mmCIF file of C-alpha atoms in Angstrom:
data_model
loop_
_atom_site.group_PDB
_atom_site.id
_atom_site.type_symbol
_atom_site.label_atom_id
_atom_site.label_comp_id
_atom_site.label_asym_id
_atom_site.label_seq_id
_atom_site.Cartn_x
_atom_site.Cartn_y
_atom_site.Cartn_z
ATOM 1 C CA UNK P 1 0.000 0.000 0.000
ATOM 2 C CA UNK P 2 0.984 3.747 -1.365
ATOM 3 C CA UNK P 3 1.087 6.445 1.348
ATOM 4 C CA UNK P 4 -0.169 9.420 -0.077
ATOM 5 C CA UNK P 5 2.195 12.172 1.372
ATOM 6 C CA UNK P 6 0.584 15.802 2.118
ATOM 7 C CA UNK P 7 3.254 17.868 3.073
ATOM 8 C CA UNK P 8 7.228 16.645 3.093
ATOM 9 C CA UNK P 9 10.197 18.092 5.123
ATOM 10 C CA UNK P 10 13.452 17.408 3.537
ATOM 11 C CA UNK P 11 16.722 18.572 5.461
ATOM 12 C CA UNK P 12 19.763 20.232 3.389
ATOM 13 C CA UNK P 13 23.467 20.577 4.635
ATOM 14 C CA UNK P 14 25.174 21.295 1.627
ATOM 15 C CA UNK P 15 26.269 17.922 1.250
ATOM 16 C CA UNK P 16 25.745 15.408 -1.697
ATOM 17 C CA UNK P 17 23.786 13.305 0.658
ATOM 18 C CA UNK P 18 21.449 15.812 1.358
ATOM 19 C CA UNK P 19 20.978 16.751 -2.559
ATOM 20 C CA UNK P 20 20.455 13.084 -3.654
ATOM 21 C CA UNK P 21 17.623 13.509 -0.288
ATOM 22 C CA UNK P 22 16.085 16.739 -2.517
ATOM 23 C CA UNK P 23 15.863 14.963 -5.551
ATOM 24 C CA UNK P 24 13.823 11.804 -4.449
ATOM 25 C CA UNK P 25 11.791 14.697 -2.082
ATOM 26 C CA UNK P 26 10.632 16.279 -4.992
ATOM 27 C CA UNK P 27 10.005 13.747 -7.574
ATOM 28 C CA UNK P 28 7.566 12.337 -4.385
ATOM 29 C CA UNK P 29 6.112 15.965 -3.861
ATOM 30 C CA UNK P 30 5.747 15.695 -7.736
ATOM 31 C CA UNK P 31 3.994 12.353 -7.208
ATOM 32 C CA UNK P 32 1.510 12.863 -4.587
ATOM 33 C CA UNK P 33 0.799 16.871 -5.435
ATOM 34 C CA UNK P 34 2.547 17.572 -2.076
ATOM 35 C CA UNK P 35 4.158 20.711 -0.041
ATOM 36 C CA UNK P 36 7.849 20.532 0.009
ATOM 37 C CA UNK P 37 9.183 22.037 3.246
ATOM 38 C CA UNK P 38 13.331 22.602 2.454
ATOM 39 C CA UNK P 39 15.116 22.988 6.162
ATOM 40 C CA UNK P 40 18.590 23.782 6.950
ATOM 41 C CA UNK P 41 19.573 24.184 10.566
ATOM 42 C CA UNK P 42 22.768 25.502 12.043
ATOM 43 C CA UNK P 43 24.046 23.776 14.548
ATOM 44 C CA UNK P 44 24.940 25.709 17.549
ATOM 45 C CA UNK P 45 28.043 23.513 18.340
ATOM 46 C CA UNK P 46 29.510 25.376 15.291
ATOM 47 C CA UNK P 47 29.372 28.634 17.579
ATOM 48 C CA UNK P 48 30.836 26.806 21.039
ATOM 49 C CA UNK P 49 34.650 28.311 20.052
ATOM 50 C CA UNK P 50 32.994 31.450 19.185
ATOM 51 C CA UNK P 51 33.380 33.592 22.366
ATOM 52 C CA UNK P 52 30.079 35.331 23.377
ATOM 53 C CA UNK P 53 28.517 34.235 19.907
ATOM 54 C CA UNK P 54 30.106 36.781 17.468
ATOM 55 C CA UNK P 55 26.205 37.555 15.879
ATOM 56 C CA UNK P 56 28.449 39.080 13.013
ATOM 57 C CA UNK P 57 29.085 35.308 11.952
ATOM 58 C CA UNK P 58 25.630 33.925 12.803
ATOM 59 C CA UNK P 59 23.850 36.174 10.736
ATOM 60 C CA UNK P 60 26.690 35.272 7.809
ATOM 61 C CA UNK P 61 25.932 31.501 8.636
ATOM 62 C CA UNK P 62 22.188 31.987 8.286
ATOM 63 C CA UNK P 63 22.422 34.256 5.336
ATOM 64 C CA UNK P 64 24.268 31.612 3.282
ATOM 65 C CA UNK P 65 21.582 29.562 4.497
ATOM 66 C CA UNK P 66 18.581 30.772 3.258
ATOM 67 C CA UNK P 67 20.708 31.489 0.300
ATOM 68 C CA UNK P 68 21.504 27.807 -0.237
ATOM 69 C CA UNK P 69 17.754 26.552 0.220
ATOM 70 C CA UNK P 70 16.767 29.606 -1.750
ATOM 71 C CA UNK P 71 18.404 27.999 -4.204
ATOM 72 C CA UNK P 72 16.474 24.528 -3.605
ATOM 73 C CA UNK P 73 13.298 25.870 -3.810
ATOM 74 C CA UNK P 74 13.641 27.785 -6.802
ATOM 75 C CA UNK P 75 15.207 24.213 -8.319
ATOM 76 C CA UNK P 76 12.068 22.552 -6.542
ATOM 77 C CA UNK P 77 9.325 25.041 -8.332
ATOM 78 C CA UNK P 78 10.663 24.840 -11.665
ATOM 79 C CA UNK P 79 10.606 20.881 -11.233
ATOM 80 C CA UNK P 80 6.659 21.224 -10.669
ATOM 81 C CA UNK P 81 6.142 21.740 -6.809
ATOM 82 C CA UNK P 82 3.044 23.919 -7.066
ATOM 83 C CA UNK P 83 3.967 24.514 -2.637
ATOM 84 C CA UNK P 84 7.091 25.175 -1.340
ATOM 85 C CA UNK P 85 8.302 26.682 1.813
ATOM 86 C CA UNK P 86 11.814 26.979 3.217
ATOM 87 C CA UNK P 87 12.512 27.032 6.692
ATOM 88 C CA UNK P 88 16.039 28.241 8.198
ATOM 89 C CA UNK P 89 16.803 27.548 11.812
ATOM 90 C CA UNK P 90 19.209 27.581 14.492
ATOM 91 C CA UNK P 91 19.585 24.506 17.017
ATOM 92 C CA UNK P 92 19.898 20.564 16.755
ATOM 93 C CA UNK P 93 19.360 19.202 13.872
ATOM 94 C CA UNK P 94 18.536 16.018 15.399
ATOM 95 C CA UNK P 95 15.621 17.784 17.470
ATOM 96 C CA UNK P 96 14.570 20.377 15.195
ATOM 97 C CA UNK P 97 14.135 17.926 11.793
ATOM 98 C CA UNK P 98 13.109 14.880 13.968
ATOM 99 C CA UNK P 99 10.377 16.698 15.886
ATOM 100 C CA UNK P 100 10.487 20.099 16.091
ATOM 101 C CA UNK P 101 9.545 21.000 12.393
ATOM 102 C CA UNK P 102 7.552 18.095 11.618
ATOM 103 C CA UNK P 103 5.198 18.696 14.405
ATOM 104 C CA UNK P 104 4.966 23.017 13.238
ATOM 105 C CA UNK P 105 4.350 22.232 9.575
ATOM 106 C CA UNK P 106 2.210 18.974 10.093
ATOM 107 C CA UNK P 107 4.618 17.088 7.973
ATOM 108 C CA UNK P 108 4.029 13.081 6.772
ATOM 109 C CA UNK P 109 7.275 12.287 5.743
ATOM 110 C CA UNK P 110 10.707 13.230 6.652
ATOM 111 C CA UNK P 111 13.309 12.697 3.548
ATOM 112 C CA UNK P 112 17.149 13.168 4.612
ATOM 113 C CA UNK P 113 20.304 12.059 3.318
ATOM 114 C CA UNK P 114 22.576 9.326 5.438
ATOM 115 C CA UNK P 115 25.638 11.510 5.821
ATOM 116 C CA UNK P 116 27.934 8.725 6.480
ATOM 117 C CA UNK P 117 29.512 9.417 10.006
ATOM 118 C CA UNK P 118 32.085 7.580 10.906
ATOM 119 C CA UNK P 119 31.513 4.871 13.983
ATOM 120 C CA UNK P 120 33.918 7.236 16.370
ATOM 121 C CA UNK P 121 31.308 10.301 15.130
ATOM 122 C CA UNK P 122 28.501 8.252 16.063
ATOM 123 C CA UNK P 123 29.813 7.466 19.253
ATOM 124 C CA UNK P 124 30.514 10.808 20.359
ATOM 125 C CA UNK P 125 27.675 12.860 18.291
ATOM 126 C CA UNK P 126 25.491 10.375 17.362
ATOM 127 C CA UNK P 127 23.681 9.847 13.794
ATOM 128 C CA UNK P 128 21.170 12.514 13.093
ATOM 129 C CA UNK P 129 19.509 10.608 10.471
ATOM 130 C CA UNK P 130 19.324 7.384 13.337
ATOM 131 C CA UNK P 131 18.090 9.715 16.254
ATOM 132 C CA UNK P 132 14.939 11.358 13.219
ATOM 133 C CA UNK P 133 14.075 7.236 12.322
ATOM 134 C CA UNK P 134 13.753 6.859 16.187
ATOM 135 C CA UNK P 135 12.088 10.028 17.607
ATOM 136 C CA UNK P 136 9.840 11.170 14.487
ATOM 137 C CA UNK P 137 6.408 11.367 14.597
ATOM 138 C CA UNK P 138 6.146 10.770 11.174
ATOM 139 C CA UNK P 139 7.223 8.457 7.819
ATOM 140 C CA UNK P 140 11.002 8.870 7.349
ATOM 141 C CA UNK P 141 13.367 8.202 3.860
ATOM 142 C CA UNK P 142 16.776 8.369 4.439
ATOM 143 C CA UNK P 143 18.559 8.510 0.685
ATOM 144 C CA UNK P 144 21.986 6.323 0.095
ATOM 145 C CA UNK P 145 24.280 7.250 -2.603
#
């Protein structure tokens, strides 16, 4: 049996991971005349050398950002997607893509690239694609190359 997906949240880093994720998020968008949500959030461990969070770079950080997803959705709305939203954030991107954001935009299905951490990453900061399949409250796809 099909799901028939309403609204999809797909989480971009930048990474080749995360555009093979985009590309399978919208040809389902395409597929089941869905929003597509396009996240990026900045992990605030990035800033923990930063003394007294320089806002300077933050606001450089989130600029390139939203440019980056800009980008996306443009890409997404020429494919087709009749809906698209972006959403730029600052936090965990464990919490914010695993529940967080899928409980604000009343998302169905979660579509992320598996970055490929190494087993000493995942010890020590733990899979964010493995902590989303466990916590969200929603279908997840996580995209291998």
């Amino acid at each position: 049996m099909l799901d028939n997906y309403k609204k999809i949240l797909v989480g971009l880093d930048g990474s080749v991971e995360s555009t093979k994720a985009f590309d399978k998020a919208v040809a389902t968008a395409l597929r089941n005349d869905a929003e597509l949500v396009i996240a990026n959030v900045i992990d605030l461990r990035a800033f923990q050398s930063i003394s007294a969070y320089d806002s300077v770079v933050a606001d450089d950080t989130h600029k390139g950002a939203e440019n980056l997803i800009n980008d996306f959705a443009t890409e997404a709305k020429n494919a087709g997607v009749k809906t698209v939203s972006t959403r730029v954030e600052f936090g965990s991107p464990k919490v914010m893509l695993g529940q967080t954001l899928p409980k604000e935009e009343n998302i169905d299905l979660i579509v992320l690239g598996a970055t490929g951490l190494s087993y000493i990453e995942r010890i020590f900061i733990g899979s964010v694609a493995d902590y989303i399949i466990k916590n969200a409250p929603c279908d997840t796809l996580v995209v291998r190359k």
